[in-house]
Amino acid sequence: AQKITQTQPGMFVQEKEAVTLDCTYDTSDQSYGLFWYKQPSSGEMIFLIYQGSYDEQNATEGRYSLNFQKARKSANLVISASQLGDSAMYFCAMRENKAAGNKLTFGGGTRVLVKP
Amino acid sequence: NAGVTQTPKFRILKIGQSMTLQCTQDMNHNYMYWYRQDPGMGLKLIYYSVGAGITDKGEVPNGYNVSRSTTEDFPLRLELAAPSQTSVYFCASSAEETQYFGPGTRLLVL
């Protein structure tokens, strides 16, 4: 079974609107971390936001927020007030078993295209 | 700080050739990682290291080798390149939770 699932291969969003990118995960660990990375067409991987499994509040970083629903094992990324520069691939990733090197498992990604 | 640097940016290899992908970080991070990204896919872990002298296999280690003689450097060695190793290779490092990535090396094996 996939550990990280991103069910939306691609989506369009109108400039200045909000968009939600879905991410569900599967783990039996009690302590884990969830990450979102952005990969623009230039190819680099840019860290956006992190949520720890014990964090009670949803993480926020500027226009990015992470809607963490632990019981549903989901960690959706919300981008508010979309900008043309938000057009990119977005990857959800999970860190399990901190004692084993903080390794990340990535989802397949969601491509976002922001329309003017 | 340069962060994580990778060389080369792009390389074409012939089947059976070998090469080393270089990765250096200047953030004094203990953890370092090598991932590959095939077209249209997410990243898969090849090898990782929790500190100098310590390395371990990730999800897709076959055909690769690594070493970690210093905190800063984590080279990835490809022996006997195969077309299946055509990919983009990312190196990353972390102190604790967040991994920071290098710009990637695009490798084409023909």
PDB file of C-alpha atoms in Angstrom:
ATOM      1  CA  ALA A   1       0.000   0.000   0.000  1.00  0.00           C
ATOM      2  CA  GLN A   2       1.193   3.496  -0.803  1.00  0.00           C
ATOM      3  CA  LYS A   3       2.311   5.441   2.202  1.00  0.00           C
ATOM      4  CA  ILE A   4       1.624   8.848   0.676  1.00  0.00           C
ATOM      5  CA  THR A   5      -1.205   9.374  -1.775  1.00  0.00           C
ATOM      6  CA  GLN A   6      -1.869  12.492  -3.794  1.00  0.00           C
ATOM      7  CA  THR A   7      -5.018  11.821  -5.796  1.00  0.00           C
ATOM      8  CA  GLN A   8      -5.022  14.991  -7.902  1.00  0.00           C
ATOM      9  CA  PRO A   9      -2.526  14.676 -10.762  1.00  0.00           C
ATOM     10  CA  GLY A  10      -3.247  18.203 -11.939  1.00  0.00           C
ATOM     11  CA  MET A  11      -5.478  21.165 -11.326  1.00  0.00           C
ATOM     12  CA  PHE A  12      -6.201  24.666 -12.502  1.00  0.00           C
ATOM     13  CA  VAL A  13      -6.791  27.583 -10.175  1.00  0.00           C
ATOM     14  CA  GLN A  14      -7.736  31.156 -10.924  1.00  0.00           C
ATOM     15  CA  GLU A  15      -5.263  33.811  -9.834  1.00  0.00           C
ATOM     16  CA  LYS A  16      -6.091  35.274  -6.387  1.00  0.00           C
ATOM     17  CA  GLU A  17      -8.259  32.291  -5.455  1.00  0.00           C
ATOM     18  CA  ALA A  18      -7.414  29.635  -2.865  1.00  0.00           C
ATOM     19  CA  VAL A  19      -6.557  26.053  -3.776  1.00  0.00           C
ATOM     20  CA  THR A  20      -6.439  22.879  -1.682  1.00  0.00           C
ATOM     21  CA  LEU A  21      -4.075  20.055  -2.543  1.00  0.00           C
ATOM     22  CA  ASP A  22      -4.979  16.687  -1.083  1.00  0.00           C
ATOM     23  CA  CYS A  23      -2.588  14.342   0.693  1.00  0.00           C
ATOM     24  CA  THR A  24      -3.399  11.193   2.614  1.00  0.00           C
ATOM     25  CA  TYR A  25      -0.867   9.025   4.397  1.00  0.00           C
ATOM     26  CA  ASP A  26      -0.555   5.653   6.009  1.00  0.00           C
ATOM     27  CA  THR A  27       1.616   4.904   9.022  1.00  0.00           C
ATOM     28  CA  SER A  28       1.507   2.926  12.250  1.00  0.00           C
ATOM     29  CA  ASP A  29       4.029   5.228  13.935  1.00  0.00           C
ATOM     30  CA  GLN A  30       2.788   7.600  16.622  1.00  0.00           C
ATOM     31  CA  SER A  31       5.545  10.112  15.929  1.00  0.00           C
ATOM     32  CA  TYR A  32       5.854  11.290  12.345  1.00  0.00           C
ATOM     33  CA  GLY A  33       6.151  14.455  10.309  1.00  0.00           C
ATOM     34  CA  LEU A  34       4.445  15.713   7.182  1.00  0.00           C
ATOM     35  CA  PHE A  35       6.010  18.054   4.661  1.00  0.00           C
ATOM     36  CA  TRP A  36       5.068  19.885   1.517  1.00  0.00           C
ATOM     37  CA  TYR A  37       7.598  20.788  -1.156  1.00  0.00           C
ATOM     38  CA  LYS A  38       7.206  22.877  -4.293  1.00  0.00           C
ATOM     39  CA  GLN A  39       8.995  22.032  -7.521  1.00  0.00           C
ATOM     40  CA  PRO A  40       8.784  24.778 -10.154  1.00  0.00           C
ATOM     41  CA  SER A  41       9.596  24.125 -13.791  1.00  0.00           C
ATOM     42  CA  SER A  42      13.238  24.984 -13.057  1.00  0.00           C
ATOM     43  CA  GLY A  43      13.416  21.722 -11.111  1.00  0.00           C
ATOM     44  CA  GLU A  44      14.564  22.611  -7.615  1.00  0.00           C
ATOM     45  CA  MET A  45      12.773  21.298  -4.537  1.00  0.00           C
ATOM     46  CA  ILE A  46      11.607  24.094  -2.243  1.00  0.00           C
ATOM     47  CA  PHE A  47      10.455  23.377   1.312  1.00  0.00           C
ATOM     48  CA  LEU A  48       7.107  24.991   2.080  1.00  0.00           C
ATOM     49  CA  ILE A  49       5.668  23.760   5.362  1.00  0.00           C
ATOM     50  CA  TYR A  50       5.992  21.120   8.085  1.00  0.00           C
ATOM     51  CA  GLN A  51       3.517  19.536  10.512  1.00  0.00           C
ATOM     52  CA  GLY A  52       4.510  17.243  13.348  1.00  0.00           C
ATOM     53  CA  SER A  53       2.121  14.507  14.410  1.00  0.00           C
ATOM     54  CA  TYR A  54       1.961  15.867  17.949  1.00  0.00           C
ATOM     55  CA  ASP A  55       1.422  19.486  16.906  1.00  0.00           C
ATOM     56  CA  GLU A  56      -2.024  20.540  18.064  1.00  0.00           C
ATOM     57  CA  GLN A  57      -2.281  23.552  15.803  1.00  0.00           C
ATOM     58  CA  ASN A  58      -2.261  23.437  12.029  1.00  0.00           C
ATOM     59  CA  ALA A  59       0.981  24.760  10.571  1.00  0.00           C
ATOM     60  CA  THR A  60       0.984  28.029   8.644  1.00  0.00           C
ATOM     61  CA  GLU A  61       3.717  29.757   6.633  1.00  0.00           C
ATOM     62  CA  GLY A  62       2.614  32.932   4.929  1.00  0.00           C
ATOM     63  CA  ARG A  63       0.079  31.995   2.247  1.00  0.00           C
ATOM     64  CA  TYR A  64       0.533  28.280   2.934  1.00  0.00           C
ATOM     65  CA  SER A  65      -1.384  26.384   5.568  1.00  0.00           C
ATOM     66  CA  LEU A  66      -1.577  22.700   6.311  1.00  0.00           C
ATOM     67  CA  ASN A  67      -4.986  21.265   7.148  1.00  0.00           C
ATOM     68  CA  PHE A  68      -3.968  18.361   9.390  1.00  0.00           C
ATOM     69  CA  GLN A  69      -6.692  15.846  10.209  1.00  0.00           C
ATOM     70  CA  LYS A  70      -4.978  13.118  12.190  1.00  0.00           C
ATOM     71  CA  ALA A  71      -7.911  10.740  12.522  1.00  0.00           C
ATOM     72  CA  ARG A  72      -8.466  10.835   8.776  1.00  0.00           C
ATOM     73  CA  LYS A  73      -4.709  10.647   8.087  1.00  0.00           C
ATOM     74  CA  SER A  74      -4.811  13.634   5.814  1.00  0.00           C
ATOM     75  CA  ALA A  75      -2.494  16.610   5.490  1.00  0.00           C
ATOM     76  CA  ASN A  76      -3.884  18.895   2.822  1.00  0.00           C
ATOM     77  CA  LEU A  77      -2.023  21.991   1.670  1.00  0.00           C
ATOM     78  CA  VAL A  78      -4.010  25.183   1.259  1.00  0.00           C
ATOM     79  CA  ILE A  79      -2.543  27.989  -0.828  1.00  0.00           C
ATOM     80  CA  SER A  80      -4.407  31.231  -0.359  1.00  0.00           C
ATOM     81  CA  ALA A  81      -4.530  34.112  -2.855  1.00  0.00           C
ATOM     82  CA  SER A  82      -2.848  32.135  -5.648  1.00  0.00           C
ATOM     83  CA  GLN A  83      -0.203  33.882  -7.711  1.00  0.00           C
ATOM     84  CA  LEU A  84       1.130  33.055 -11.167  1.00  0.00           C
ATOM     85  CA  GLY A  85       4.399  32.031  -9.520  1.00  0.00           C
ATOM     86  CA  ASP A  86       2.568  29.276  -7.650  1.00  0.00           C
ATOM     87  CA  SER A  87       2.347  27.267 -10.872  1.00  0.00           C
ATOM     88  CA  ALA A  88       4.466  24.208 -10.086  1.00  0.00           C
ATOM     89  CA  MET A  89       4.457  20.588  -8.951  1.00  0.00           C
ATOM     90  CA  TYR A  90       3.670  20.102  -5.287  1.00  0.00           C
ATOM     91  CA  PHE A  91       4.811  17.065  -3.328  1.00  0.00           C
ATOM     92  CA  CYS A  92       3.595  15.793   0.003  1.00  0.00           C
ATOM     93  CA  ALA A  93       6.108  13.777   2.027  1.00  0.00           C
ATOM     94  CA  MET A  94       6.160  11.914   5.327  1.00  0.00           C
ATOM     95  CA  ARG A  95       8.928  11.255   7.808  1.00  0.00           C
ATOM     96  CA  GLU A  96       8.503   8.113   9.882  1.00  0.00           C
ATOM     97  CA  ASN A  97      10.690   6.469  12.471  1.00  0.00           C
ATOM     98  CA  LYS A  98      12.941   9.320  13.426  1.00  0.00           C
ATOM     99  CA  ALA A  99      15.459   6.845  14.801  1.00  0.00           C
ATOM    100  CA  ALA A 100      16.037   5.496  11.283  1.00  0.00           C
ATOM    101  CA  GLY A 101      17.500   8.614   9.766  1.00  0.00           C
ATOM    102  CA  ASN A 102      14.573  10.994   9.227  1.00  0.00           C
ATOM    103  CA  LYS A 103      13.909   9.475   5.821  1.00  0.00           C
ATOM    104  CA  LEU A 104      11.168  10.936   3.672  1.00  0.00           C
ATOM    105  CA  THR A 105       8.603   9.095   1.559  1.00  0.00           C
ATOM    106  CA  PHE A 106       7.118  11.195  -1.214  1.00  0.00           C
ATOM    107  CA  GLY A 107       3.769  11.165  -2.941  1.00  0.00           C
ATOM    108  CA  GLY A 108       3.409  11.294  -6.700  1.00  0.00           C
ATOM    109  CA  GLY A 109       2.778  15.025  -6.790  1.00  0.00           C
ATOM    110  CA  THR A 110       0.072  17.411  -7.974  1.00  0.00           C
ATOM    111  CA  ARG A 111       0.668  19.858 -10.804  1.00  0.00           C
ATOM    112  CA  VAL A 112      -0.921  23.263 -10.242  1.00  0.00           C
ATOM    113  CA  LEU A 113      -1.438  25.777 -13.013  1.00  0.00           C
ATOM    114  CA  VAL A 114      -2.548  29.252 -12.004  1.00  0.00           C
ATOM    115  CA  LYS A 115      -4.609  31.045 -14.642  1.00  0.00           C
ATOM    116  CA  PRO A 116      -4.487  34.845 -14.948  1.00  0.00           C
TER     117      PRO A 116
ATOM    118  CA  ASN B   1      25.973  29.876   2.872  1.00  0.00           C
ATOM    119  CA  ALA B   2      25.716  27.988  -0.394  1.00  0.00           C
ATOM    120  CA  GLY B   3      23.467  25.337   1.167  1.00  0.00           C
ATOM    121  CA  VAL B   4      23.548  22.062  -0.755  1.00  0.00           C
ATOM    122  CA  THR B   5      25.550  22.046  -3.979  1.00  0.00           C
ATOM    123  CA  GLN B   6      25.637  19.310  -6.613  1.00  0.00           C
ATOM    124  CA  THR B   7      27.898  18.715  -9.563  1.00  0.00           C
ATOM    125  CA  PRO B   8      27.581  18.185 -12.444  1.00  0.00           C
ATOM    126  CA  LYS B   9      24.267  19.766 -13.440  1.00  0.00           C
ATOM    127  CA  PHE B  10      23.875  17.528 -16.461  1.00  0.00           C
ATOM    128  CA  ARG B  11      25.689  14.500 -17.796  1.00  0.00           C
ATOM    129  CA  ILE B  12      25.301  12.013 -20.613  1.00  0.00           C
ATOM    130  CA  LEU B  13      26.732   8.547 -19.982  1.00  0.00           C
ATOM    131  CA  LYS B  14      27.110   5.583 -22.238  1.00  0.00           C
ATOM    132  CA  ILE B  15      25.831   2.212 -21.058  1.00  0.00           C
ATOM    133  CA  GLY B  16      28.455   0.556 -18.882  1.00  0.00           C
ATOM    134  CA  GLN B  17      30.295   3.746 -17.960  1.00  0.00           C
ATOM    135  CA  SER B  18      30.754   4.849 -14.360  1.00  0.00           C
ATOM    136  CA  MET B  19      30.572   8.228 -12.715  1.00  0.00           C
ATOM    137  CA  THR B  20      30.377   9.972  -9.375  1.00  0.00           C
ATOM    138  CA  LEU B  21      27.764  12.570  -8.545  1.00  0.00           C
ATOM    139  CA  GLN B  22      29.128  15.069  -6.053  1.00  0.00           C
ATOM    140  CA  CYS B  23      27.162  16.582  -3.175  1.00  0.00           C
ATOM    141  CA  THR B  24      28.436  19.079  -0.617  1.00  0.00           C
ATOM    142  CA  GLN B  25      26.631  20.949   2.152  1.00  0.00           C
ATOM    143  CA  ASP B  26      27.967  23.797   4.271  1.00  0.00           C
ATOM    144  CA  MET B  27      25.306  23.767   6.982  1.00  0.00           C
ATOM    145  CA  ASN B  28      27.056  21.226   9.214  1.00  0.00           C
ATOM    146  CA  HIS B  29      24.081  18.875   8.906  1.00  0.00           C
ATOM    147  CA  ASN B  30      24.516  15.327  10.143  1.00  0.00           C
ATOM    148  CA  TYR B  31      21.910  13.786   7.874  1.00  0.00           C
ATOM    149  CA  MET B  32      22.389  13.529   4.128  1.00  0.00           C
ATOM    150  CA  TYR B  33      20.326  11.806   1.434  1.00  0.00           C
ATOM    151  CA  TRP B  34      20.315  10.835  -2.212  1.00  0.00           C
ATOM    152  CA  TYR B  35      17.031  10.644  -4.142  1.00  0.00           C
ATOM    153  CA  ARG B  36      16.160   9.981  -7.731  1.00  0.00           C
ATOM    154  CA  GLN B  37      13.187  11.431  -9.563  1.00  0.00           C
ATOM    155  CA  ASP B  38      11.940   9.738 -12.706  1.00  0.00           C
ATOM    156  CA  PRO B  39       9.839  11.792 -15.152  1.00  0.00           C
ATOM    157  CA  GLY B  40       6.417  12.672 -13.763  1.00  0.00           C
ATOM    158  CA  MET B  41       7.068  10.887 -10.474  1.00  0.00           C
ATOM    159  CA  GLY B  42       7.882  11.659  -6.875  1.00  0.00           C
ATOM    160  CA  LEU B  43      11.304  11.207  -5.320  1.00  0.00           C
ATOM    161  CA  LYS B  44      12.637   7.838  -4.219  1.00  0.00           C
ATOM    162  CA  LEU B  45      15.390   7.407  -1.639  1.00  0.00           C
ATOM    163  CA  ILE B  46      18.568   5.722  -2.862  1.00  0.00           C
ATOM    164  CA  TYR B  47      20.926   5.999   0.128  1.00  0.00           C
ATOM    165  CA  TYR B  48      21.202   8.062   3.253  1.00  0.00           C
ATOM    166  CA  SER B  49      23.712   8.865   5.974  1.00  0.00           C
ATOM    167  CA  VAL B  50      23.206   9.858   9.602  1.00  0.00           C
ATOM    168  CA  GLY B  51      26.772  11.057  10.032  1.00  0.00           C
ATOM    169  CA  ALA B  52      30.317  10.733   8.783  1.00  0.00           C
ATOM    170  CA  GLY B  53      31.249   7.093   8.324  1.00  0.00           C
ATOM    171  CA  ILE B  54      27.644   5.831   8.489  1.00  0.00           C
ATOM    172  CA  THR B  55      25.540   5.047   5.435  1.00  0.00           C
ATOM    173  CA  ASP B  56      22.492   2.906   4.772  1.00  0.00           C
ATOM    174  CA  LYS B  57      20.301   1.801   1.893  1.00  0.00           C
ATOM    175  CA  GLY B  58      17.066   3.441   0.956  1.00  0.00           C
ATOM    176  CA  GLU B  59      14.252   2.187  -1.248  1.00  0.00           C
ATOM    177  CA  VAL B  60      16.173   1.864  -4.554  1.00  0.00           C
ATOM    178  CA  PRO B  61      19.897   1.265  -3.837  1.00  0.00           C
ATOM    179  CA  ASN B  62      20.728  -1.240  -6.585  1.00  0.00           C
ATOM    180  CA  GLY B  63      23.369   0.003  -8.994  1.00  0.00           C
ATOM    181  CA  TYR B  64      24.639   2.725  -6.659  1.00  0.00           C
ATOM    182  CA  ASN B  65      27.192   3.157  -3.911  1.00  0.00           C
ATOM    183  CA  VAL B  66      27.908   5.938  -1.453  1.00  0.00           C
ATOM    184  CA  SER B  67      30.527   6.990   1.051  1.00  0.00           C
ATOM    185  CA  ARG B  68      30.583   9.636   3.791  1.00  0.00           C
ATOM    186  CA  SER B  69      34.109  10.387   4.881  1.00  0.00           C
ATOM    187  CA  THR B  70      33.321  13.947   6.020  1.00  0.00           C
ATOM    188  CA  THR B  71      30.260  15.756   7.347  1.00  0.00           C
ATOM    189  CA  GLU B  72      30.190  18.001   4.268  1.00  0.00           C
ATOM    190  CA  ASP B  73      30.447  15.518   1.395  1.00  0.00           C
ATOM    191  CA  PHE B  74      28.221  12.650   0.296  1.00  0.00           C
ATOM    192  CA  PRO B  75      29.163  11.400  -3.190  1.00  0.00           C
ATOM    193  CA  LEU B  76      26.997   8.931  -5.111  1.00  0.00           C
ATOM    194  CA  ARG B  77      28.755   6.430  -7.328  1.00  0.00           C
ATOM    195  CA  LEU B  78      27.137   4.791 -10.356  1.00  0.00           C
ATOM    196  CA  GLU B  79      28.880   1.673 -11.565  1.00  0.00           C
ATOM    197  CA  LEU B  80      28.043   0.197 -14.973  1.00  0.00           C
ATOM    198  CA  ALA B  81      25.418   2.758 -15.949  1.00  0.00           C
ATOM    199  CA  ALA B  82      22.158   1.415 -17.375  1.00  0.00           C
ATOM    200  CA  PRO B  83      19.324   3.195 -19.248  1.00  0.00           C
ATOM    201  CA  SER B  84      17.101   2.615 -16.194  1.00  0.00           C
ATOM    202  CA  GLN B  85      19.329   5.022 -14.284  1.00  0.00           C
ATOM    203  CA  THR B  86      18.297   7.915 -16.513  1.00  0.00           C
ATOM    204  CA  SER B  87      16.791  10.272 -13.971  1.00  0.00           C
ATOM    205  CA  VAL B  88      17.238  13.474 -12.012  1.00  0.00           C
ATOM    206  CA  TYR B  89      19.278  12.962  -8.866  1.00  0.00           C
ATOM    207  CA  PHE B  90      18.777  15.130  -5.810  1.00  0.00           C
ATOM    208  CA  CYS B  91      20.989  15.368  -2.778  1.00  0.00           C
ATOM    209  CA  ALA B  92      19.529  16.702   0.473  1.00  0.00           C
ATOM    210  CA  SER B  93      20.685  17.395   4.002  1.00  0.00           C
ATOM    211  CA  SER B  94      19.025  18.029   7.333  1.00  0.00           C
ATOM    212  CA  ALA B  95      19.836  18.833  10.927  1.00  0.00           C
ATOM    213  CA  GLU B  96      16.544  17.621  12.367  1.00  0.00           C
ATOM    214  CA  GLU B  97      13.177  17.599  10.626  1.00  0.00           C
ATOM    215  CA  THR B  98      13.439  19.585   7.412  1.00  0.00           C
ATOM    216  CA  GLN B  99      15.473  18.378   4.455  1.00  0.00           C
ATOM    217  CA  TYR B 100      17.031  20.981   2.180  1.00  0.00           C
ATOM    218  CA  PHE B 101      17.693  19.972  -1.380  1.00  0.00           C
ATOM    219  CA  GLY B 102      20.415  20.676  -3.884  1.00  0.00           C
ATOM    220  CA  PRO B 103      19.562  21.807  -7.419  1.00  0.00           C
ATOM    221  CA  GLY B 104      19.753  18.291  -8.864  1.00  0.00           C
ATOM    222  CA  THR B 105      21.828  16.470 -11.474  1.00  0.00           C
ATOM    223  CA  ARG B 106      20.141  15.409 -14.683  1.00  0.00           C
ATOM    224  CA  LEU B 107      21.611  12.136 -15.942  1.00  0.00           C
ATOM    225  CA  LEU B 108      20.959  10.567 -19.311  1.00  0.00           C
ATOM    226  CA  VAL B 109      22.240   7.057 -20.010  1.00  0.00           C
ATOM    227  CA  LEU B 110      22.329   6.085 -23.670  1.00  0.00           C
TER     228      LEU B 110
END
